[in-house]
Tab-separated table of C-alpha atoms in Angstrom:
chain	number	residue	atom	x	y	z
I	1	MET	CA	-67.948	19.586	-141.154
I	2	GLN	CA	-71.256	20.939	-143.019
I	3	PRO	CA	-71.307	20.915	-147.169
I	4	LYS	CA	-70.688	23.701	-149.063
I	5	PHE	CA	-73.004	24.483	-151.079
I	6	THR	CA	-72.293	26.911	-154.924
I	7	THR	CA	-74.741	29.721	-155.342
I	8	GLN	CA	-76.913	28.062	-157.375
I	9	GLN	CA	-77.646	25.146	-154.941
I	10	GLN	CA	-78.420	27.614	-152.650
I	11	ARG	CA	-80.534	29.504	-154.356
I	12	ILE	CA	-82.490	25.546	-154.914
I	13	ILE	CA	-82.120	24.572	-151.016
I	14	ALA	CA	-83.787	27.944	-150.460
I	15	GLN	CA	-86.065	26.683	-152.820
I	16	VAL	CA	-87.050	23.448	-151.877
I	17	LYS	CA	-87.538	24.539	-148.075
I	18	LEU	CA	-90.005	26.887	-149.026
I	19	GLY	CA	-92.073	24.990	-151.223
I	20	ILE	CA	-92.014	21.671	-148.050
I	21	GLY	CA	-92.831	24.971	-145.060
I	22	THR	CA	-93.708	23.304	-141.907
I	23	ARG	CA	-94.667	20.497	-143.416
I	24	ALA	CA	-91.391	18.935	-144.241
I	25	GLU	CA	-88.007	18.773	-143.614
I	26	ILE	CA	-84.585	18.810	-145.337
I	27	THR	CA	-82.727	15.787	-143.758
I	28	ALA	CA	-80.014	14.978	-146.602
I	29	VAL	CA	-79.646	16.477	-150.206
I	30	ASN	CA	-76.763	15.851	-153.020
I	31	PHE	CA	-76.044	17.022	-156.268
I	32	SER	CA	-75.286	14.896	-159.142
I	33	HIS	CA	-71.873	16.811	-160.761
I	34	SER	CA	-71.826	16.539	-163.898
I	35	THR	CA	-76.176	16.269	-165.042
I	36	ASN	CA	-78.401	19.107	-163.546
I	37	SER	CA	-79.892	16.614	-160.486
I	38	SER	CA	-80.081	16.895	-157.246
I	39	TYR	CA	-81.286	14.480	-155.136
I	40	TRP	CA	-83.433	15.185	-151.304
I	41	LEU	CA	-84.732	13.169	-148.890
I	42	LEU	CA	-87.531	15.252	-146.852
I	43	LYS	CA	-88.333	14.177	-143.247
I	44	VAL	CA	-92.738	14.288	-143.942
I	45	PHE	CA	-93.665	14.943	-139.917
I	46	PRO	CA	-94.251	12.778	-137.965
I	47	ASP	CA	-93.221	9.417	-139.047
I	48	GLN	CA	-93.092	9.454	-143.009
I	49	TRP	CA	-90.049	10.093	-145.186
I	50	LEU	CA	-89.513	10.828	-149.077
I	51	PHE	CA	-87.210	11.033	-152.032
I	52	LEU	CA	-87.935	14.483	-154.031
I	53	ARG	CA	-85.488	14.539	-157.248
I	54	ILE	CA	-85.338	17.621	-158.740
I	55	ALA	CA	-83.762	17.054	-162.025
I	56	SER	CA	-83.699	18.309	-166.406
I	57	HIS	CA	-83.647	14.647	-166.942
I	58	ARG	CA	-85.924	11.693	-166.482
I	59	ASN	CA	-84.797	9.117	-164.166
I	60	TRP	CA	-83.749	6.022	-165.954
I	61	LEU	CA	-85.325	3.519	-163.219
I	62	ILE	CA	-89.298	3.195	-163.530
I	63	ASN	CA	-91.457	2.667	-160.969
I	64	ALA	CA	-88.378	4.272	-158.121
I	65	GLN	CA	-90.086	5.236	-155.500
I	66	GLU	CA	-89.852	8.668	-155.187
I	67	VAL	CA	-90.911	12.103	-156.360
I	68	GLU	CA	-89.508	13.993	-160.154
I	69	ILE	CA	-89.364	17.738	-160.527
I	70	ASP	CA	-88.692	18.315	-164.271
I	71	TRP	CA	-86.793	21.161	-164.496
I	72	GLN	CA	-84.865	22.160	-167.292
I	73	ASN	CA	-83.818	25.742	-166.147
I	74	TRP	CA	-81.300	25.737	-163.626
I	75	ASP	CA	-79.909	29.362	-164.184
I	76	GLU	CA	-84.259	29.942	-162.735
I	77	PHE	CA	-85.280	28.814	-160.147
I	78	ALA	CA	-88.794	30.898	-159.893
I	79	GLY	CA	-91.824	29.514	-159.898
I	80	LEU	CA	-89.580	25.907	-158.443
I	81	ALA	CA	-91.452	26.523	-154.546
I	82	ASN	CA	-94.423	25.900	-156.129
I	83	LYS	CA	-93.993	22.587	-157.420
I	84	VAL	CA	-91.416	21.490	-154.412
I	85	ALA	CA	-95.577	22.710	-151.875
I	86	THR	CA	-97.227	19.566	-154.560
I	87	VAL	CA	-94.986	16.384	-153.578
I	88	PHE	CA	-96.865	16.033	-150.610
I	89	ASP	CA	-99.828	14.888	-151.940
I	90	SER	CA	-98.326	11.913	-153.547
I	91	GLU	CA	-98.299	8.126	-152.483
I	92	LEU	CA	-94.673	7.467	-152.610
I	93	LYS	CA	-94.019	8.556	-149.645
I	94	PHE	CA	-92.914	5.495	-147.526
I	95	LYS	CA	-92.312	4.488	-143.679
I	96	LEU	CA	-88.959	1.879	-142.878
I	97	THR	CA	-90.782	-1.933	-142.248
I	98	GLU	CA	-88.395	-4.002	-140.199
I	99	SER	CA	-87.764	-6.530	-143.003
I	100	ASP	CA	-86.634	-3.257	-144.531
I	101	GLN	CA	-84.240	-2.610	-141.773
I	102	ALA	CA	-82.956	-6.245	-141.808
I	103	ILE	CA	-82.007	-5.954	-145.288
I	104	ILE	CA	-80.714	-2.175	-145.220
I	105	TRP	CA	-78.434	-3.236	-141.788
I	106	ILE	CA	-77.375	-6.601	-144.493
I	107	ILE	CA	-76.854	-4.811	-147.051
I	108	ARG	CA	-74.026	-2.732	-144.980
I	109	ARG	CA	-72.593	-5.283	-142.730
I	110	LEU	CA	-71.821	-7.010	-145.934
I	111	ALA	CA	-70.507	-3.943	-147.511
I	112	LYS	CA	-67.719	-3.637	-144.480
I	113	SER	CA	-67.094	-6.984	-145.130
I	114	GLY	CA	-66.143	-5.792	-148.124
I	115	ARG	CA	-68.815	-7.416	-149.799
I	116	VAL	CA	-71.218	-6.109	-152.729
I	117	LEU	CA	-74.228	-6.329	-154.193
I	118	MET	CA	-73.876	-7.981	-157.703
I	119	VAL	CA	-76.447	-7.211	-160.835
I	120	LYS	CA	-76.109	-9.535	-163.958
I	121	LEU	CA	-77.712	-6.605	-166.874
I	122	PRO	CA	-78.490	-7.285	-169.849
I	123	LYS	CA	-76.233	-6.640	-172.337
I	124	VAL	CA	-78.414	-4.206	-173.557
I	125	VAL	CA	-79.437	-2.398	-170.926
I	126	ASP	CA	-75.393	-2.306	-170.178
I	127	GLU	CA	-74.356	-1.039	-173.214
I	128	ALA	CA	-76.882	1.994	-172.841
I	129	HIS	CA	-76.091	2.546	-170.299
I	130	LYS	CA	-78.946	4.819	-168.233
I	131	ALA	CA	-80.050	5.047	-171.332
I	132	ARG	CA	-82.734	2.459	-171.876
I	133	ALA	CA	-85.009	2.405	-168.967
I	134	VAL	CA	-84.997	-0.117	-166.832
I	135	ASP	CA	-88.706	-1.128	-164.428
I	136	LEU	CA	-87.723	-2.495	-161.345
I	137	VAL	CA	-91.200	-3.976	-160.636
I	138	THR	CA	-91.703	-5.896	-163.979
I	139	GLU	CA	-87.350	-6.351	-164.964
I	140	PHE	CA	-85.116	-5.438	-162.156
I	141	PRO	CA	-85.593	-9.051	-159.884
I	142	ARG	CA	-85.826	-11.123	-162.851
I	143	TYR	CA	-82.034	-9.939	-162.709
I	144	PRO	CA	-79.147	-12.574	-161.633
I	145	LEU	CA	-78.384	-11.273	-158.372
I	146	ALA	CA	-75.151	-11.961	-156.558
I	147	ILE	CA	-72.630	-11.416	-153.482
I	148	THR	CA	-69.163	-10.602	-155.084
I	149	ASN	CA	-66.090	-8.954	-153.528
I	150	ARG	CA	-66.558	-5.242	-153.732
I	151	ASN	CA	-63.397	-5.204	-155.479
I	152	ASN	CA	-62.695	-8.443	-158.145
I	153	VAL	CA	-66.506	-9.257	-158.693
I	154	ASN	CA	-65.844	-11.840	-160.648
I	155	LYS	CA	-64.652	-13.917	-157.354
I	156	LEU	CA	-68.426	-15.119	-156.341
I	157	VAL	CA	-69.423	-16.178	-153.145
I	158	LEU	CA	-72.932	-16.231	-153.132
I	159	GLN	CA	-76.078	-16.424	-156.136
I	160	VAL	CA	-79.071	-15.234	-154.156
I	161	GLU	CA	-82.090	-17.107	-155.545
I	162	ASN	CA	-84.873	-15.670	-153.750
I	163	ASP	CA	-87.566	-13.783	-155.249
I	164	GLU	CA	-88.628	-11.717	-151.967
I	165	PHE	CA	-85.067	-10.781	-151.349
I	166	LYS	CA	-84.676	-9.361	-154.438
I	167	ARG	CA	-87.941	-7.882	-155.151
I	168	GLN	CA	-87.094	-5.892	-151.695
I	169	VAL	CA	-83.011	-5.078	-153.109
I	170	ALA	CA	-85.612	-3.137	-156.196
I	171	THR	CA	-87.104	-1.108	-153.897
I	172	LEU	CA	-84.391	-0.207	-151.851
I	173	PHE	CA	-82.217	0.983	-155.128
I	174	GLY	CA	-85.890	2.489	-156.036
I	175	ARG	CA	-85.485	4.772	-153.391
I	176	ASN	CA	-81.474	6.115	-153.205
I	177	PHE	CA	-80.447	3.864	-150.274
I	178	LEU	CA	-78.273	2.075	-152.795
I	179	PHE	CA	-76.587	3.691	-155.479
I	180	SER	CA	-75.261	1.619	-158.453
I	181	GLN	CA	-71.326	1.448	-160.243
I	182	PHE	CA	-71.143	-0.005	-163.771
I	183	THR	CA	-68.544	-2.617	-163.864
I	184	VAL	CA	-67.269	-4.958	-166.873
I	185	HIS	CA	-69.827	-7.853	-168.388
I	186	SER	CA	-72.674	-6.068	-168.248
I	187	GLN	CA	-72.183	-6.046	-164.178
I	188	LEU	CA	-73.761	-3.734	-161.918
I	189	LYS	CA	-72.337	-2.981	-157.781
I	190	LEU	CA	-74.920	-1.709	-155.543
I	191	LEU	CA	-73.609	-0.431	-152.700
I	192	PRO	CA	-75.419	1.003	-149.721
I	193	THR	CA	-75.802	4.890	-149.656
I	194	ASN	CA	-75.370	6.052	-145.941
I	195	GLN	CA	-75.523	9.685	-147.525
I	196	TRP	CA	-79.499	8.609	-146.669
I	197	LEU	CA	-79.395	5.637	-144.349
I	198	ASN	CA	-77.279	7.310	-141.634
I	199	PRO	CA	-79.882	9.732	-140.444
I	200	ILE	CA	-82.935	7.740	-141.535
I	201	LEU	CA	-81.869	4.942	-138.962
């Protein structure tokens, strides 16, 4: 079933399509219901991918592998296509490596068995709840990471100690392949974003 878009969302989609022209296609799109923000997975021909974020506020994740377009007036979208047309100069385009695909496979298998990745956040980050930026390169991989029960994050299954795995998880989080849920006791669940993963895999 095709998603139903509001008139406002249809206007944004039309502008993005105009901006990308024949260089790419929209593979998936998600609009936030609580903030003026939208997220786009673009397939850049012939074989690259690009995440685009159009929003009225900055991402709380520094060094996320996505292109941001700052758009303040969500009642008027004239000129948005011109900004979208510039994103293809970005070096943030990517291809999925075999290592990426292997880790995604592991995370999805864990999710199917009722387990998720859980990050222990510093108290200052947790209390700020996205108001305090986190660097995915220098900070996030240092946070404790564990595999836990999805419905009871205190039911620890396995502590993850591999630094390279943690760095790759941070990269996937920054590409929106994982979405986050804040829980109690400064804990952050990371779950696979199947809306993005299904078409790309």
